mmCIF file of C-alpha atoms in Angstrom:
data_model
loop_
_atom_site.group_PDB
_atom_site.id
_atom_site.type_symbol
_atom_site.label_atom_id
_atom_site.label_comp_id
_atom_site.label_asym_id
_atom_site.label_seq_id
_atom_site.Cartn_x
_atom_site.Cartn_y
_atom_site.Cartn_z
ATOM 1 C CA MET X 30 -1.780 29.964 9.818
ATOM 2 C CA PRO X 31 1.695 31.158 10.893
ATOM 3 C CA GLY X 32 3.647 28.580 12.881
ATOM 4 C CA ARG X 33 1.282 25.720 12.144
ATOM 5 C CA GLN X 34 2.438 22.741 10.119
ATOM 6 C CA LYS X 35 0.877 22.390 6.675
ATOM 7 C CA VAL X 36 -0.251 18.972 5.496
ATOM 8 C CA CYS X 37 -0.342 17.590 1.967
ATOM 9 C CA ILE X 38 -1.833 14.211 1.072
ATOM 10 C CA VAL X 39 -0.188 12.834 -2.054
ATOM 11 C CA GLY X 40 -2.945 10.679 -3.513
ATOM 12 C CA SER X 41 -6.703 10.491 -3.195
ATOM 13 C CA GLY X 42 -7.794 7.135 -4.513
ATOM 14 C CA ASN X 43 -7.006 7.394 -8.189
ATOM 15 C CA CYS X 44 -3.931 7.283 -10.361
ATOM 16 C CA PHE X 45 -3.597 6.521 -14.039
ATOM 17 C CA THR X 46 -0.609 5.185 -15.903
ATOM 18 C CA GLY X 47 -1.672 6.988 -19.043
ATOM 19 C CA ALA X 48 -0.626 4.147 -21.289
ATOM 20 C CA ASN X 49 -3.508 4.845 -23.628
ATOM 21 C CA LYS X 50 -3.894 8.561 -23.073
ATOM 22 C CA LYS X 51 -2.182 11.593 -24.525
ATOM 23 C CA ASN X 52 -0.371 14.179 -22.399
ATOM 24 C CA ARG X 53 0.297 11.671 -19.673
ATOM 25 C CA LYS X 54 2.343 12.863 -16.714
ATOM 26 C CA VAL X 55 3.220 9.564 -15.097
ATOM 27 C CA LYS X 56 4.553 6.536 -16.938
ATOM 28 C CA THR X 57 5.112 3.009 -15.735
ATOM 29 C CA GLN X 58 5.547 -0.370 -17.354
ATOM 30 C CA HIS X 59 1.954 -1.296 -16.531
ATOM 31 C CA SER X 60 -0.992 -0.116 -18.611
ATOM 32 C CA ALA X 61 -3.899 -0.230 -16.202
ATOM 33 C CA TRP X 62 -5.780 1.821 -13.659
ATOM 34 C CA TYR X 63 -4.605 1.551 -10.111
ATOM 35 C CA LEU X 64 -7.393 2.619 -7.838
ATOM 36 C CA TYR X 65 -7.024 2.878 -4.112
ATOM 37 C CA ASN X 66 -9.477 4.425 -1.721
ATOM 38 C CA GLU X 67 -7.006 4.668 1.185
ATOM 39 C CA GLY X 68 -6.145 8.223 0.184
ATOM 40 C CA SER X 69 -9.659 9.525 0.695
ATOM 41 C CA ALA X 70 -10.173 7.465 3.857
ATOM 42 C CA ILE X 71 -7.059 8.917 5.460
ATOM 43 C CA ALA X 72 -8.038 12.397 4.226
ATOM 44 C CA LYS X 73 -11.235 12.105 6.234
ATOM 45 C CA ILE X 74 -9.245 11.460 9.413
ATOM 46 C CA ILE X 75 -6.642 14.132 8.761
ATOM 47 C CA GLY X 76 -9.227 16.748 7.837
ATOM 48 C CA HIS X 77 -11.027 16.315 11.147
ATOM 49 C CA ASN X 78 -7.858 16.068 13.255
ATOM 50 C CA VAL X 79 -6.174 19.232 11.997
ATOM 51 C CA LYS X 80 -9.224 21.300 12.903
ATOM 52 C CA ALA X 81 -9.000 20.088 16.496
ATOM 53 C CA SER X 82 -5.271 20.759 16.908
ATOM 54 C CA ASN X 83 -3.107 23.829 17.440
ATOM 55 C CA ARG X 84 -0.131 22.116 15.775
ATOM 56 C CA PHE X 85 -1.500 21.823 12.238
ATOM 57 C CA ASP X 86 -2.777 24.283 9.640
ATOM 58 C CA PRO X 87 -6.535 23.726 9.247
ATOM 59 C CA VAL X 88 -6.379 23.518 5.424
ATOM 60 C CA VAL X 89 -5.247 20.176 3.997
ATOM 61 C CA LYS X 90 -4.241 19.962 0.346
ATOM 62 C CA MET X 91 -4.836 16.628 -1.375
ATOM 63 C CA TRP X 92 -3.299 15.871 -4.747
ATOM 64 C CA VAL X 93 -5.861 14.288 -7.054
ATOM 65 C CA TYR X 94 -5.004 12.967 -10.483
ATOM 66 C CA GLU X 95 -7.566 14.791 -12.577
ATOM 67 C CA GLU X 96 -10.186 12.803 -14.442
ATOM 68 C CA MET X 97 -13.694 13.415 -15.751
ATOM 69 C CA ILE X 98 -16.684 11.895 -13.954
ATOM 70 C CA ASP X 99 -19.947 12.321 -15.874
ATOM 71 C CA GLY X 100 -18.578 15.398 -17.592
ATOM 72 C CA ARG X 101 -17.214 17.028 -14.434
ATOM 73 C CA LYS X 102 -13.692 17.256 -13.099
ATOM 74 C CA LEU X 103 -13.105 15.030 -10.094
ATOM 75 C CA THR X 104 -11.377 17.867 -8.220
ATOM 76 C CA GLU X 105 -14.427 20.077 -8.779
ATOM 77 C CA ILE X 106 -16.727 17.368 -7.413
ATOM 78 C CA ILE X 107 -14.552 16.835 -4.333
ATOM 79 C CA ASN X 108 -14.277 20.566 -3.637
ATOM 80 C CA THR X 109 -17.996 21.280 -4.053
ATOM 81 C CA GLU X 110 -19.671 18.063 -2.884
ATOM 82 C CA HIS X 111 -16.865 16.995 -0.544
ATOM 83 C CA GLU X 112 -16.973 13.392 -1.652
ATOM 84 C CA ASN X 113 -14.700 11.229 -3.774
ATOM 85 C CA VAL X 114 -17.699 9.858 -5.647
ATOM 86 C CA LYS X 115 -15.784 7.252 -7.614
ATOM 87 C CA TYR X 116 -13.269 5.844 -5.154
ATOM 88 C CA LEU X 117 -14.884 6.367 -1.750
ATOM 89 C CA PRO X 118 -18.583 6.954 -2.454
ATOM 90 C CA GLY X 119 -20.951 7.588 0.402
ATOM 91 C CA HIS X 120 -18.332 9.136 2.691
ATOM 92 C CA LYS X 121 -18.180 12.892 3.069
ATOM 93 C CA LEU X 122 -14.762 14.507 3.311
ATOM 94 C CA PRO X 123 -14.237 17.472 5.617
ATOM 95 C CA LYS X 124 -14.626 20.815 3.836
ATOM 96 C CA ASN X 125 -11.082 21.837 4.793
ATOM 97 C CA VAL X 126 -9.651 19.070 2.550
ATOM 98 C CA VAL X 127 -8.969 20.778 -0.779
ATOM 99 C CA ALA X 128 -8.413 18.715 -3.929
ATOM 100 C CA VAL X 129 -5.558 20.016 -6.110
ATOM 101 C CA PRO X 130 -4.860 18.560 -9.586
ATOM 102 C CA ASP X 131 -1.201 19.707 -9.750
ATOM 103 C CA VAL X 132 1.075 17.745 -7.410
ATOM 104 C CA THR X 133 3.694 20.489 -7.312
ATOM 105 C CA GLU X 134 1.083 23.026 -6.212
ATOM 106 C CA ALA X 135 -0.297 20.636 -3.609
ATOM 107 C CA ALA X 136 3.123 19.862 -2.118
ATOM 108 C CA ALA X 137 4.553 23.383 -2.177
ATOM 109 C CA GLY X 138 5.115 24.681 1.338
ATOM 110 C CA ALA X 139 3.922 21.499 3.062
ATOM 111 C CA ASP X 140 5.653 20.473 6.282
ATOM 112 C CA LEU X 141 4.072 17.011 6.366
ATOM 113 C CA LEU X 142 3.690 14.838 3.264
ATOM 114 C CA VAL X 143 1.400 11.796 3.425
ATOM 115 C CA PHE X 144 2.002 9.403 0.507
ATOM 116 C CA VAL X 145 -0.946 7.217 -0.535
ATOM 117 C CA ILE X 146 -0.417 6.171 -4.149
ATOM 118 C CA PRO X 147 0.374 2.879 -5.887
ATOM 119 C CA HIS X 148 4.088 2.225 -5.579
ATOM 120 C CA GLN X 149 4.644 2.065 -9.331
ATOM 121 C CA PHE X 150 4.219 5.858 -9.530
ATOM 122 C CA ILE X 151 6.375 7.035 -6.658
ATOM 123 C CA GLY X 152 9.652 7.635 -8.505
ATOM 124 C CA LYS X 153 8.223 9.829 -11.257
ATOM 125 C CA LEU X 154 6.001 11.688 -8.835
ATOM 126 C CA CYS X 155 8.887 12.474 -6.487
ATOM 127 C CA ASP X 156 10.882 13.806 -9.445
ATOM 128 C CA GLN X 157 8.056 16.245 -10.156
ATOM 129 C CA MET X 158 7.753 17.258 -6.504
ATOM 130 C CA LYS X 159 11.446 17.677 -5.671
ATOM 131 C CA PRO X 160 11.923 21.350 -6.642
ATOM 132 C CA HIS X 161 8.863 22.319 -4.615
ATOM 133 C CA VAL X 162 9.408 20.362 -1.376
ATOM 134 C CA LYS X 163 9.987 22.575 1.629
ATOM 135 C CA PRO X 164 13.345 22.183 3.402
ATOM 136 C CA GLY X 165 12.822 20.284 6.649
ATOM 137 C CA ALA X 166 9.608 18.622 5.509
ATOM 138 C CA ILE X 167 8.978 15.072 6.689
ATOM 139 C CA GLY X 168 6.919 12.303 5.127
ATOM 140 C CA ILE X 169 4.966 9.184 5.920
ATOM 141 C CA SER X 170 4.311 6.415 3.412
ATOM 142 C CA LEU X 171 1.180 4.279 3.421
ATOM 143 C CA ILE X 172 2.341 2.612 0.208
ATOM 144 C CA LYS X 173 2.461 -1.182 0.160
ATOM 145 C CA GLY X 174 5.056 -2.602 -2.185
ATOM 146 C CA ILE X 175 8.757 -3.051 -2.826
ATOM 147 C CA ASP X 176 11.018 -2.443 -5.777
ATOM 148 C CA GLU X 177 13.684 -4.684 -7.272
ATOM 149 C CA GLY X 178 16.630 -2.847 -8.723
ATOM 150 C CA PRO X 179 20.311 -3.326 -9.575
ATOM 151 C CA LYS X 180 21.256 -3.344 -5.897
ATOM 152 C CA GLY X 181 18.490 -5.745 -4.882
ATOM 153 C CA LEU X 182 15.661 -4.817 -2.517
ATOM 154 C CA THR X 183 14.546 -1.198 -2.420
ATOM 155 C CA LEU X 184 11.814 -0.070 -0.047
ATOM 156 C CA ILE X 185 9.344 2.544 -1.217
ATOM 157 C CA SER X 186 10.275 4.759 1.729
ATOM 158 C CA ASP X 187 13.908 4.575 0.569
ATOM 159 C CA ILE X 188 12.890 5.852 -2.864
ATOM 160 C CA ILE X 189 11.098 8.805 -1.257
ATOM 161 C CA ARG X 190 14.051 9.511 1.064
ATOM 162 C CA SER X 191 16.536 9.399 -1.756
ATOM 163 C CA LYS X 192 14.613 11.491 -4.262
ATOM 164 C CA LEU X 193 13.178 14.129 -1.913
ATOM 165 C CA GLU X 194 15.983 14.115 0.696
ATOM 166 C CA ILE X 195 13.532 14.026 3.585
ATOM 167 C CA GLU X 196 12.974 11.760 6.585
ATOM 168 C CA VAL X 197 10.188 9.238 6.032
ATOM 169 C CA CYS X 198 8.085 7.141 8.416
ATOM 170 C CA VAL X 199 5.747 4.345 7.325
ATOM 171 C CA LEU X 200 2.235 3.303 8.339
ATOM 172 C CA MET X 201 1.018 -0.261 7.861
ATOM 173 C CA GLY X 202 -1.721 -2.288 9.516
ATOM 174 C CA ALA X 203 -5.017 -4.118 9.351
ATOM 175 C CA ASN X 204 -6.804 -1.104 7.881
ATOM 176 C CA ILE X 205 -9.377 -1.901 5.212
ATOM 177 C CA ALA X 206 -10.124 1.562 3.844
ATOM 178 C CA SER X 207 -13.926 1.307 3.825
ATOM 179 C CA GLU X 208 -13.917 0.273 7.488
ATOM 180 C CA VAL X 209 -11.563 3.125 8.384
ATOM 181 C CA ALA X 210 -13.895 5.546 6.605
ATOM 182 C CA GLU X 211 -16.865 4.062 8.483
ATOM 183 C CA GLU X 212 -14.955 4.683 11.727
ATOM 184 C CA LYS X 213 -14.990 1.053 12.763
ATOM 185 C CA PHE X 214 -12.322 0.326 15.364
ATOM 186 C CA CYS X 215 -8.970 -0.792 14.026
ATOM 187 C CA GLU X 216 -5.285 -0.650 14.886
ATOM 188 C CA THR X 217 -2.284 0.345 12.827
ATOM 189 C CA THR X 218 1.473 0.664 13.179
ATOM 190 C CA ILE X 219 3.805 3.570 12.440
ATOM 191 C CA GLY X 220 7.424 2.635 11.842
ATOM 192 C CA ALA X 221 9.698 5.565 12.682
ATOM 193 C CA THR X 222 13.444 5.406 13.240
ATOM 194 C CA ASN X 223 13.082 9.043 14.330
ATOM 195 C CA GLU X 224 10.638 8.690 17.225
ATOM 196 C CA PRO X 225 9.614 12.389 17.461
ATOM 197 C CA ASN X 226 8.537 12.281 13.797
ATOM 198 C CA GLY X 227 6.496 9.172 14.516
ATOM 199 C CA LYS X 228 4.743 10.981 17.347
ATOM 200 C CA ILE X 229 3.886 13.924 15.088
ATOM 201 C CA PHE X 230 2.218 11.620 12.589
ATOM 202 C CA LYS X 231 0.474 9.746 15.391
ATOM 203 C CA GLU X 232 -1.043 13.046 16.518
ATOM 204 C CA LEU X 233 -2.064 13.803 12.928
ATOM 205 C CA LEU X 234 -3.683 10.418 12.306
ATOM 206 C CA GLN X 235 -4.895 8.814 15.519
ATOM 207 C CA THR X 236 -8.551 8.801 16.530
ATOM 208 C CA PRO X 237 -10.432 6.843 19.213
ATOM 209 C CA ASN X 238 -11.272 4.236 16.550
ATOM 210 C CA PHE X 239 -7.946 4.381 14.670
ATOM 211 C CA ARG X 240 -5.428 3.313 17.292
ATOM 212 C CA ILE X 241 -1.746 3.785 16.470
ATOM 213 C CA THR X 242 1.381 2.214 17.926
ATOM 214 C CA VAL X 243 4.789 3.685 17.045
ATOM 215 C CA VAL X 244 7.750 1.317 16.732
ATOM 216 C CA LYS X 245 11.340 1.895 15.631
ATOM 217 C CA GLU X 246 11.623 -0.979 13.145
ATOM 218 C CA SER X 247 10.460 1.018 10.154
ATOM 219 C CA ASP X 248 11.909 -1.367 7.550
ATOM 220 C CA THR X 249 10.221 -4.375 9.129
ATOM 221 C CA VAL X 250 6.878 -2.569 9.331
ATOM 222 C CA GLU X 251 7.102 -1.645 5.651
ATOM 223 C CA LEU X 252 8.098 -5.139 4.524
ATOM 224 C CA CYS X 253 5.137 -6.613 6.397
ATOM 225 C CA GLY X 254 2.785 -4.368 4.428
ATOM 226 C CA ALA X 255 4.197 -5.594 1.128
ATOM 227 C CA LEU X 256 4.808 -9.282 1.768
ATOM 228 C CA LYS X 257 1.444 -10.079 3.346
ATOM 229 C CA ASN X 258 -0.203 -9.531 -0.047
ATOM 230 C CA ILE X 259 1.739 -12.474 -1.492
ATOM 231 C CA VAL X 260 0.498 -14.715 1.304
ATOM 232 C CA ALA X 261 -3.060 -13.481 0.723
ATOM 233 C CA VAL X 262 -2.867 -14.678 -2.883
ATOM 234 C CA GLY X 263 -1.890 -18.106 -1.549
ATOM 235 C CA ALA X 264 -4.826 -17.993 0.852
ATOM 236 C CA GLY X 265 -7.111 -17.241 -2.098
ATOM 237 C CA PHE X 266 -5.747 -20.219 -4.028
ATOM 238 C CA CYS X 267 -6.476 -22.337 -0.951
ATOM 239 C CA ASP X 268 -10.092 -21.111 -0.840
ATOM 240 C CA GLY X 269 -10.595 -21.592 -4.553
ATOM 241 C CA LEU X 270 -9.321 -25.144 -4.374
ATOM 242 C CA GLY X 271 -11.651 -25.905 -1.456
ATOM 243 C CA PHE X 272 -8.926 -26.862 0.996
ATOM 244 C CA GLY X 273 -10.668 -25.494 4.102
ATOM 245 C CA ASP X 274 -9.724 -23.418 7.111
ATOM 246 C CA ASN X 275 -7.080 -25.778 8.459
ATOM 247 C CA THR X 276 -5.118 -25.461 5.234
ATOM 248 C CA LYS X 277 -5.571 -21.710 5.155
ATOM 249 C CA ALA X 278 -4.214 -21.524 8.695
ATOM 250 C CA ALA X 279 -1.132 -23.375 7.451
ATOM 251 C CA VAL X 280 -0.790 -20.891 4.573
ATOM 252 C CA ILE X 281 -0.916 -18.003 7.049
ATOM 253 C CA ARG X 282 1.611 -19.595 9.418
ATOM 254 C CA LEU X 283 4.072 -20.666 6.735
ATOM 255 C CA GLY X 284 3.639 -17.364 4.948
ATOM 256 C CA LEU X 285 4.440 -15.535 8.181
ATOM 257 C CA MET X 286 7.563 -17.667 8.555
ATOM 258 C CA GLU X 287 8.707 -16.582 5.108
ATOM 259 C CA MET X 288 7.914 -12.949 5.883
ATOM 260 C CA VAL X 289 10.042 -13.077 9.038
ATOM 261 C CA ALA X 290 12.911 -14.848 7.286
ATOM 262 C CA PHE X 291 12.838 -12.421 4.350
ATOM 263 C CA ALA X 292 12.855 -9.414 6.695
ATOM 264 C CA LYS X 293 15.796 -10.777 8.700
ATOM 265 C CA LEU X 294 17.701 -11.388 5.489
ATOM 266 C CA PHE X 295 17.134 -8.021 3.821
ATOM 267 C CA CYS X 296 16.493 -5.403 6.514
ATOM 268 C CA GLN X 297 19.467 -3.168 7.251
ATOM 269 C CA SER X 298 18.473 -2.781 10.904
ATOM 270 C CA ALA X 299 17.644 -5.330 13.593
ATOM 271 C CA VAL X 300 14.447 -7.355 13.199
ATOM 272 C CA THR X 301 12.564 -8.538 16.286
ATOM 273 C CA SER X 302 9.603 -10.884 16.500
ATOM 274 C CA ALA X 303 7.682 -8.299 18.556
ATOM 275 C CA THR X 304 7.102 -6.158 15.464
ATOM 276 C CA PHE X 305 5.346 -9.055 13.743
ATOM 277 C CA LEU X 306 2.877 -9.127 16.650
ATOM 278 C CA GLU X 307 1.855 -5.524 15.945
ATOM 279 C CA SER X 308 -1.016 -4.611 13.624
ATOM 280 C CA CYS X 309 1.385 -4.357 10.669
ATOM 281 C CA GLY X 310 2.295 -8.034 11.101
ATOM 282 C CA VAL X 311 -0.012 -10.852 12.069
ATOM 283 C CA ALA X 312 -3.167 -8.702 12.262
ATOM 284 C CA ASP X 313 -2.782 -7.296 8.746
ATOM 285 C CA LEU X 314 -1.872 -10.751 7.465
ATOM 286 C CA ILE X 315 -5.026 -12.328 8.895
ATOM 287 C CA THR X 316 -7.268 -9.510 7.661
ATOM 288 C CA THR X 317 -5.845 -9.688 4.158
ATOM 289 C CA CYS X 318 -6.024 -13.479 3.975
ATOM 290 C CA TYR X 319 -9.725 -13.416 4.876
ATOM 291 C CA GLY X 320 -11.061 -10.129 3.540
ATOM 292 C CA GLY X 321 -8.711 -8.583 1.014
ATOM 293 C CA ARG X 322 -9.024 -8.240 -2.751
ATOM 294 C CA ASN X 323 -5.853 -10.277 -3.314
ATOM 295 C CA ARG X 324 -7.507 -13.253 -1.638
ATOM 296 C CA ARG X 325 -10.797 -12.717 -3.443
ATOM 297 C CA VAL X 326 -9.337 -12.550 -6.947
ATOM 298 C CA ALA X 327 -6.961 -15.442 -6.276
ATOM 299 C CA GLU X 328 -9.934 -17.576 -5.222
ATOM 300 C CA ALA X 329 -11.696 -16.753 -8.493
ATOM 301 C CA PHE X 330 -8.483 -17.538 -10.383
ATOM 302 C CA ALA X 331 -8.359 -20.994 -8.826
ATOM 303 C CA ARG X 332 -12.015 -21.652 -9.738
ATOM 304 C CA SER X 333 -11.867 -20.378 -13.330
ATOM 305 C CA GLN X 334 -9.754 -20.509 -16.459
ATOM 306 C CA LYS X 335 -9.326 -16.741 -16.521
ATOM 307 C CA SER X 336 -6.094 -14.825 -16.071
ATOM 308 C CA ILE X 337 -5.333 -12.536 -13.150
ATOM 309 C CA ALA X 338 -5.575 -9.544 -15.507
ATOM 310 C CA GLU X 339 -9.025 -10.600 -16.738
ATOM 311 C CA LEU X 340 -10.286 -11.063 -13.193
ATOM 312 C CA GLU X 341 -8.908 -7.700 -12.098
ATOM 313 C CA ALA X 342 -10.868 -6.059 -14.889
ATOM 314 C CA GLU X 343 -14.060 -7.943 -14.037
ATOM 315 C CA MET X 344 -13.969 -7.824 -10.247
ATOM 316 C CA LEU X 345 -12.075 -4.723 -9.182
ATOM 317 C CA ASN X 346 -13.355 -1.901 -11.362
ATOM 318 C CA GLY X 347 -9.820 -1.476 -12.645
ATOM 319 C CA GLN X 348 -7.954 -1.965 -9.384
ATOM 320 C CA LYS X 349 -4.633 -3.733 -9.677
ATOM 321 C CA LEU X 350 -3.583 -6.433 -7.231
ATOM 322 C CA GLN X 351 -0.372 -5.824 -5.334
ATOM 323 C CA GLY X 352 0.208 -9.464 -4.355
ATOM 324 C CA PRO X 353 1.154 -10.895 -7.770
ATOM 325 C CA GLN X 354 3.353 -7.925 -8.628
ATOM 326 C CA THR X 355 5.117 -8.032 -5.261
ATOM 327 C CA SER X 356 5.708 -11.760 -5.732
ATOM 328 C CA ALA X 357 7.441 -10.946 -9.028
ATOM 329 C CA GLU X 358 9.728 -8.428 -7.339
ATOM 330 C CA VAL X 359 10.513 -10.864 -4.521
ATOM 331 C CA TYR X 360 11.149 -13.685 -6.982
ATOM 332 C CA LYS X 361 13.750 -11.651 -8.865
ATOM 333 C CA ILE X 362 15.480 -10.689 -5.614
ATOM 334 C CA LEU X 363 15.587 -14.285 -4.366
ATOM 335 C CA GLN X 364 16.727 -15.555 -7.752
ATOM 336 C CA LYS X 365 19.710 -13.202 -7.700
ATOM 337 C CA LYS X 366 20.561 -14.493 -4.211
ATOM 338 C CA ASN X 367 20.132 -18.128 -5.329
ATOM 339 C CA MET X 368 17.594 -18.593 -2.526
ATOM 340 C CA LEU X 369 14.419 -19.636 -4.346
ATOM 341 C CA ASP X 370 14.324 -23.004 -2.582
ATOM 342 C CA LYS X 371 14.176 -21.282 0.809
ATOM 343 C CA TYR X 372 10.853 -19.553 0.098
ATOM 344 C CA PRO X 373 8.527 -22.131 -1.488
ATOM 345 C CA LEU X 374 5.281 -20.250 -0.801
ATOM 346 C CA PHE X 375 6.474 -16.935 -2.254
ATOM 347 C CA VAL X 376 7.945 -18.733 -5.260
ATOM 348 C CA SER X 377 4.850 -20.853 -5.856
ATOM 349 C CA VAL X 378 2.584 -17.794 -5.908
ATOM 350 C CA TYR X 379 4.833 -16.163 -8.485
ATOM 351 C CA GLN X 380 5.046 -19.253 -10.689
ATOM 352 C CA ILE X 381 1.268 -19.760 -10.679
ATOM 353 C CA CYS X 382 0.572 -16.107 -11.470
ATOM 354 C CA PHE X 383 3.227 -15.609 -14.139
ATOM 355 C CA GLU X 384 4.785 -18.845 -15.362
ATOM 356 C CA GLY X 385 1.797 -21.065 -16.017
ATOM 357 C CA ARG X 386 2.276 -23.416 -13.080
ATOM 358 C CA GLN X 387 -0.984 -25.190 -12.281
ATOM 359 C CA VAL X 388 -2.823 -23.731 -9.310
ATOM 360 C CA LYS X 389 -3.562 -27.257 -8.057
ATOM 361 C CA ASP X 390 0.191 -27.619 -7.471
ATOM 362 C CA PHE X 391 0.033 -24.938 -4.779
ATOM 363 C CA ILE X 392 -0.480 -27.574 -2.085
ATOM 364 C CA SER X 393 3.016 -28.929 -2.739
ATOM 365 C CA CYS X 394 4.640 -25.774 -1.369
ATOM 366 C CA LEU X 395 2.869 -26.470 1.918
ATOM 367 C CA GLN X 396 3.579 -30.198 1.994
ATOM 368 C CA ASN X 397 7.281 -29.700 1.346
ATOM 369 C CA HIS X 398 7.830 -26.540 3.325
ATOM 370 C CA PRO X 399 10.915 -26.588 5.596
ATOM 371 C CA GLU X 400 10.049 -26.989 9.275
ATOM 372 C CA HIS X 401 12.442 -24.248 10.278
ATOM 373 C CA MET X 402 13.722 -21.184 8.425
#
């Protein structure tokens, strides 16, 4: 409709590296499926909200990486049955959410871009989108992760800003996708240095059971979403080793200390403790350390002789954990800064996941953790 803002959701719950397929469009160094259901859960909210608003166009385009499900295209299934049957089964999507297999077609003309894909794909995808992004468009990233490059820490929102030349907010919080889709009450945080943009996305996304707070510390909000997954892996080790709730509480507290210290060290803007008390901080950390897949697989890792990759394949239907990979990025950043000794929990998680350190040694990072950071 004329004058109304058009919305595009970049991601639906599936994305494939194509390492073993021909004609692949997106390449990364990892050869595995990365399956998230956040894209479809947020599509359910957006689809309903745009119909009830005079600000937004009622048709929402959602980019879906095409794949075959029982001989049918996933986009065809979504557009006829209005359900992402593989990645968010049992939850109907609004009929005004239209699945589009070509990301350039989905993004063309959109005023608001909502990014919900694994962070390993964002650079290549933005390169494809760039010629088709509308001048003046704004984005919001729900992507949890960071990148380590020649200049050190790079936030995913920075990659989007740089490649698409648009303003980008972030959304992070204690938002397990299945519970969001089931409309169970939860809170989340939008980080927006440009407050009016944050308010637009709040209007697009908030519901009575999806409560949003907008804060200015966008970098801190985004870092919380990435770093908490490392701590959750440590919490899973703790569970697998049978250390109990007292020890897990110590993991959460010491992990939060490292999150705060890391943010203060690497964020370009000011970092205040108040942001860590929002949903993106302590709430998301607690939820992930008790209910997330990073914790669950790490517990199984501690109880078995299997690798993280083997457990991902067995337990997650192809999903890839973000915690171990984020710990690898953080490790490289800290190593360059000669600061590994300052972050014993982050470093221990990395060494156990990638360098063969015994998981039983995890307790030492708690016993020898500095009292103050």
